[in-house]
């Protein structure tokens, strides 16, 4: 179902894509509502993911503190064991009475008794520290167990949010198909732009070798941003536009597998990649496509050339980050890139 909704945009009745113009028909009220609900589910998904990341950070911190406390406890126990062995071997079980019984000098015997008494206090203090350290280790373990339980709950929420997104978008797609059938019955439909131009894109050389994440295009000016409004979009902009001349190499921002390659709708020539972390990235309005569905790309590898196919006012790259491969599950791409060390 990857990009199935976007593929229907050529009919003029599908959900308006990020770059559909006013000439493209609006989707039905029900499909529109489902798309908005899916958008809310995307927000819930990202909130749960953020909570998971924070929980993982806290769990790692607790684990470090638990390990440090365990090392301290082991050292205290070793010290206590050495002291116990020393007292047993040296005093033969007589404790502080031994210096008084064996000394020829009352003063020296008294001094020895004081020192022994101090030793007993030190031993008691050491024992107390062992007990306190043991309790702290137990507290860290209990805290870890609570965090793990919380992480499992957040992961469950995130999974439910993703399922909700996919279900709502699937229903919206069904609504679009029904609307398309109605238009077909009424008469001819307008067609979208895009010529599915495939071929050589200048090789698959990489940019930013050694880096896990890179910019989709180099030396670009940011134009329309995520969530911005305008006459070119049915609702708000679902991606980030990079203003670049036609023919600029477009690169995979991270390693991934080509999920979808298409053309002929508001996005024109487009590629959607699936990344290992569960996110998808879309590259639209390409003048030429250099990959096929199923291809694996490394970060920085060229997948196509920028252009002006589809509904555009000029050449640029439309870049999206999605929760699912479907249109309607996009999130703001700039914070997503920055979180991965990509300065844009």
Coordinates of C-alpha atoms in Angstrom, one line a residue, residues 17-313:
X17 CA -0.7 15.6 -1.7
X18 CA 1.9 17.9 -0.2
X19 CA 2.2 19.6 -3.6
X20 CA -1.3 19.1 -5.2
X21 CA -2.5 22.3 -6.7
X22 CA -6.1 23.7 -6.5
X23 CA -6.9 22.0 -9.8
X24 CA -6.6 18.6 -8.1
X25 CA -10.0 17.6 -6.6
X26 CA -10.4 17.5 -2.8
X27 CA -10.9 14.2 -1.2
X28 CA -14.2 13.2 0.3
X29 CA -15.2 14.6 3.8
X30 CA -14.8 11.2 5.4
X31 CA -11.4 10.5 3.8
X32 CA -10.3 14.0 4.9
X33 CA -11.4 13.3 8.5
X34 CA -9.5 10.0 8.4
X35 CA -6.4 11.8 7.2
X36 CA -6.6 14.3 10.0
X37 CA -7.1 11.5 12.6
X38 CA -4.1 9.7 11.1
X39 CA -2.1 13.0 11.6
X40 CA -3.1 12.9 15.3
X41 CA -2.0 9.3 15.5
X42 CA 1.3 10.3 14.1
X43 CA 1.7 12.8 16.9
X44 CA 0.8 10.1 19.5
X45 CA 3.4 7.8 17.9
X46 CA 6.2 10.4 18.1
X47 CA 5.2 11.2 21.7
X48 CA 5.5 7.5 22.6
X49 CA 8.8 7.2 20.8
X50 CA 10.2 10.2 22.7
X51 CA 9.0 8.6 25.9
X52 CA 10.8 5.4 25.0
X53 CA 14.0 7.2 24.2
X54 CA 13.9 9.1 27.5
X55 CA 13.1 5.8 29.3
X56 CA 16.1 4.1 27.6
X57 CA 18.3 7.0 28.7
X58 CA 17.2 6.8 32.3
X59 CA 17.5 3.0 32.3
X60 CA 21.1 3.2 31.0
X61 CA 21.8 5.8 33.7
X62 CA 20.3 3.6 36.4
X63 CA 22.3 0.6 35.1
X64 CA 25.6 2.6 35.3
X65 CA 24.8 3.7 38.9
X66 CA 23.8 0.2 39.8
X67 CA 27.1 -1.2 38.4
X68 CA 29.1 1.4 40.3
X69 CA 27.3 0.7 43.5
X70 CA 27.7 -3.1 43.0
X71 CA 31.5 -2.5 42.6
X72 CA 31.5 -0.5 45.8
X73 CA 29.5 -3.2 47.6
X74 CA 31.9 -5.9 46.5
X75 CA 34.9 -3.8 47.7
X76 CA 33.3 -3.2 51.1
X77 CA 32.5 -6.9 51.5
X78 CA 36.0 -7.8 50.6
X79 CA 37.3 -5.3 53.2
X80 CA 34.9 -6.6 55.8
X81 CA 36.0 -10.1 55.1
X82 CA 39.7 -9.3 55.5
X83 CA 39.0 -7.5 58.8
X84 CA 36.9 -10.4 60.1
X85 CA 39.7 -12.9 59.3
X86 CA 42.3 -10.7 60.8
X87 CA 40.4 -10.3 64.1
X88 CA 39.7 -14.0 64.3
X89 CA 43.3 -15.0 63.6
X90 CA 44.9 -12.4 65.8
X91 CA 42.5 -12.3 68.8
X92 CA 41.6 -16.0 68.9
X93 CA 38.1 -15.0 69.7
X94 CA 39.0 -13.0 72.9
X95 CA 38.4 -9.6 71.2
X96 CA 39.2 -6.5 73.3
X97 CA 40.0 -8.5 76.5
X98 CA 43.2 -10.0 75.0
X99 CA 45.4 -6.9 75.4
X100 CA 44.5 -6.6 79.1
X101 CA 45.2 -10.2 79.8
X102 CA 48.6 -10.3 78.1
X103 CA 50.1 -6.8 78.8
X104 CA 52.7 -6.2 81.5
X105 CA 51.9 -2.5 81.6
X106 CA 48.4 -1.2 82.6
X107 CA 48.8 2.0 80.6
X108 CA 49.8 0.1 77.4
X109 CA 46.9 -2.3 78.1
X110 CA 44.5 0.6 78.4
X111 CA 45.8 2.1 75.2
X112 CA 45.5 -1.2 73.4
X113 CA 41.9 -1.5 74.7
X114 CA 41.0 1.9 73.3
X115 CA 42.5 1.1 70.0
X116 CA 40.6 -2.1 69.9
X117 CA 37.4 -0.3 70.8
X118 CA 38.0 2.1 68.0
X119 CA 38.6 -0.9 65.7
X120 CA 35.2 -2.3 66.7
X121 CA 33.5 1.0 65.9
X122 CA 35.2 1.0 62.5
X123 CA 34.1 -2.5 61.9
X124 CA 30.5 -1.5 62.8
X125 CA 30.7 1.5 60.5
X126 CA 32.0 -0.7 57.7
X127 CA 29.2 -3.2 58.3
X128 CA 26.7 -0.3 58.2
X129 CA 28.2 0.9 54.9
X130 CA 27.9 -2.6 53.4
X131 CA 24.2 -2.7 54.4
X132 CA 23.5 0.8 53.0
X133 CA 25.3 -0.1 49.7
X134 CA 23.4 -3.4 49.5
X135 CA 20.1 -1.5 49.9
X136 CA 21.1 1.0 47.2
X137 CA 21.8 -1.8 44.8
X138 CA 18.4 -3.3 45.6
X139 CA 16.8 0.1 45.0
X140 CA 18.6 0.4 41.6
X141 CA 17.3 -3.0 40.6
X142 CA 13.8 -2.1 41.6
X143 CA 14.0 1.2 39.7
X144 CA 15.3 -0.7 36.6
X145 CA 12.4 -3.1 36.8
X146 CA 9.9 -0.1 36.9
X147 CA 11.6 1.5 34.0
X148 CA 11.6 -1.7 31.9
X149 CA 7.9 -2.1 32.6
X150 CA 7.3 1.5 31.6
X151 CA 9.3 1.0 28.4
X152 CA 7.2 -2.0 27.5
X153 CA 4.0 0.0 28.0
X154 CA 5.3 2.9 25.8
X155 CA 6.4 0.5 23.1
X156 CA 2.9 -1.0 23.2
X157 CA 1.4 2.5 22.8
X158 CA 3.7 3.3 19.9
X159 CA 2.8 0.0 18.1
X160 CA -0.9 0.8 18.7
X161 CA -0.4 4.3 17.3
X162 CA 1.3 2.9 14.2
X163 CA -1.5 0.4 13.6
X164 CA -4.0 3.2 14.0
X165 CA -2.2 5.3 11.4
X166 CA -2.1 2.5 8.9
X167 CA -5.8 1.6 9.5
X168 CA -7.0 5.1 9.1
X169 CA -4.9 5.7 6.0
X170 CA -6.1 2.4 4.5
X171 CA -9.7 3.6 5.1
X172 CA -8.9 6.9 3.5
X173 CA -7.5 5.1 0.5
X174 CA -10.7 3.1 0.2
X175 CA -12.6 6.4 0.3
X176 CA -10.4 7.8 -2.5
X177 CA -11.0 4.7 -4.7
X178 CA -14.7 5.1 -4.3
X179 CA -14.5 8.8 -5.2
X180 CA -12.3 7.9 -8.2
X181 CA -14.9 5.4 -9.4
X182 CA -17.6 8.1 -9.2
X183 CA -15.5 10.5 -11.3
X184 CA -14.8 7.7 -13.8
X185 CA -18.5 7.2 -14.2
X186 CA -19.0 10.9 -14.6
X187 CA -16.5 11.5 -17.4
X188 CA -12.7 11.8 -18.2
X189 CA -10.3 12.7 -15.5
X190 CA -7.3 15.1 -15.5
X191 CA -3.9 13.5 -15.3
X192 CA -1.0 14.5 -13.1
X193 CA 2.5 15.4 -14.1
X194 CA 5.6 13.2 -14.2
X195 CA 7.1 11.1 -16.9
X196 CA 8.8 8.4 -14.8
X197 CA 12.1 9.2 -16.4
X198 CA 14.6 6.5 -15.5
X199 CA 18.2 6.1 -16.3
X200 CA 21.7 7.1 -15.4
X201 CA 22.0 9.6 -12.6
X202 CA 25.7 10.0 -12.6
X203 CA 26.7 6.8 -10.8
X204 CA 26.1 5.8 -7.2
X205 CA 28.9 7.7 -5.7
X206 CA 28.5 8.6 -2.0
X207 CA 28.7 11.9 -0.2
X208 CA 29.8 12.1 3.4
X209 CA 31.6 8.8 3.5
X210 CA 31.7 7.3 7.0
X211 CA 28.6 9.2 8.1
X212 CA 25.4 7.5 9.0
X213 CA 23.1 10.3 8.0
X214 CA 23.6 13.1 5.4
X215 CA 21.7 15.9 3.7
X216 CA 19.4 14.9 0.8
X217 CA 21.0 17.6 -1.4
X218 CA 24.0 19.8 -1.1
X219 CA 24.2 23.7 -1.2
X220 CA 20.4 24.0 -1.1
X221 CA 18.2 26.9 0.1
X222 CA 15.3 25.9 2.4
X223 CA 12.0 27.0 0.9
X224 CA 8.6 25.8 1.9
X225 CA 8.7 24.1 5.3
X226 CA 6.7 21.5 7.1
X227 CA 3.2 22.7 8.1
X228 CA 3.3 25.8 6.0
X229 CA 0.2 26.9 4.2
X230 CA -0.3 28.1 0.6
X231 CA -2.4 27.8 -2.5
X232 CA -0.3 24.8 -3.8
X233 CA -1.4 22.4 -1.0
X234 CA -4.8 21.1 -0.1
X235 CA -4.1 21.5 3.7
X236 CA -0.6 22.2 5.0
X237 CA 2.8 21.3 3.6
X238 CA 3.8 17.8 4.6
X239 CA 7.6 18.0 4.0
X240 CA 10.5 20.3 3.5
X241 CA 11.4 21.8 0.2
X242 CA 15.0 22.3 -0.9
X243 CA 15.4 24.8 -3.7
X244 CA 18.0 23.4 -6.1
X245 CA 18.4 23.6 -9.9
X246 CA 17.1 20.7 -12.1
X247 CA 19.7 17.9 -12.3
X248 CA 21.1 18.3 -8.8
X249 CA 22.1 14.9 -7.3
X250 CA 19.5 13.7 -4.7
X251 CA 21.0 11.4 -2.1
X252 CA 19.6 8.9 0.4
X253 CA 19.8 10.6 3.8
X254 CA 20.5 7.2 5.4
X255 CA 21.0 3.6 4.6
X256 CA 17.7 2.1 3.4
X257 CA 15.8 0.0 1.0
X258 CA 13.7 1.4 -1.9
X259 CA 10.1 0.9 -0.8
X260 CA 8.4 2.6 -3.7
X261 CA 9.2 4.3 -7.1
X262 CA 6.4 6.2 -8.8
X263 CA 5.3 9.1 -11.0
X264 CA 2.2 10.7 -12.5
X265 CA 0.7 12.4 -9.4
X266 CA 1.2 15.6 -7.6
X267 CA 4.6 14.4 -6.4
X268 CA 5.8 13.7 -9.9
X269 CA 8.7 11.3 -10.1
X270 CA 9.3 10.1 -6.5
X271 CA 11.2 7.6 -4.5
X272 CA 10.4 6.3 -1.0
X273 CA 13.0 4.6 1.2
X274 CA 12.5 2.4 4.2
X275 CA 15.1 2.8 7.0
X276 CA 16.1 0.3 9.7
X277 CA 14.8 2.5 12.5
X278 CA 11.2 2.2 11.2
X279 CA 11.0 5.6 9.4
X280 CA 10.5 6.2 5.7
X281 CA 11.8 9.1 3.6
X282 CA 10.4 10.4 0.4
X283 CA 12.2 12.3 -2.4
X284 CA 9.8 14.0 -4.9
X285 CA 9.6 16.0 -8.1
X286 CA 12.7 14.2 -9.5
X287 CA 13.7 14.8 -13.1
X288 CA 15.3 11.4 -13.3
X289 CA 15.1 8.2 -11.1
X290 CA 18.1 6.0 -10.8
X291 CA 16.9 3.2 -8.5
X292 CA 14.3 0.5 -8.5
X293 CA 12.0 -1.0 -5.8
X294 CA 14.0 -3.3 -3.6
X295 CA 17.4 -1.7 -4.1
X296 CA 19.5 -1.1 -1.0
X297 CA 21.2 2.3 -0.7
X298 CA 23.9 3.5 1.6
X299 CA 23.8 6.9 3.2
X300 CA 24.8 9.6 0.7
X301 CA 24.2 7.4 -2.4
X302 CA 22.6 9.1 -5.3
X303 CA 19.0 7.9 -6.1
X304 CA 17.9 10.5 -8.6
X305 CA 18.2 14.0 -9.9
X306 CA 16.1 17.0 -8.8
X307 CA 13.5 18.4 -11.1
X308 CA 10.1 20.0 -11.5
X309 CA 7.8 17.0 -12.2
X310 CA 4.3 16.9 -10.7
X311 CA 2.6 20.0 -9.3
X312 CA 5.3 22.5 -8.7
X313 CA 6.0 26.2 -9.3

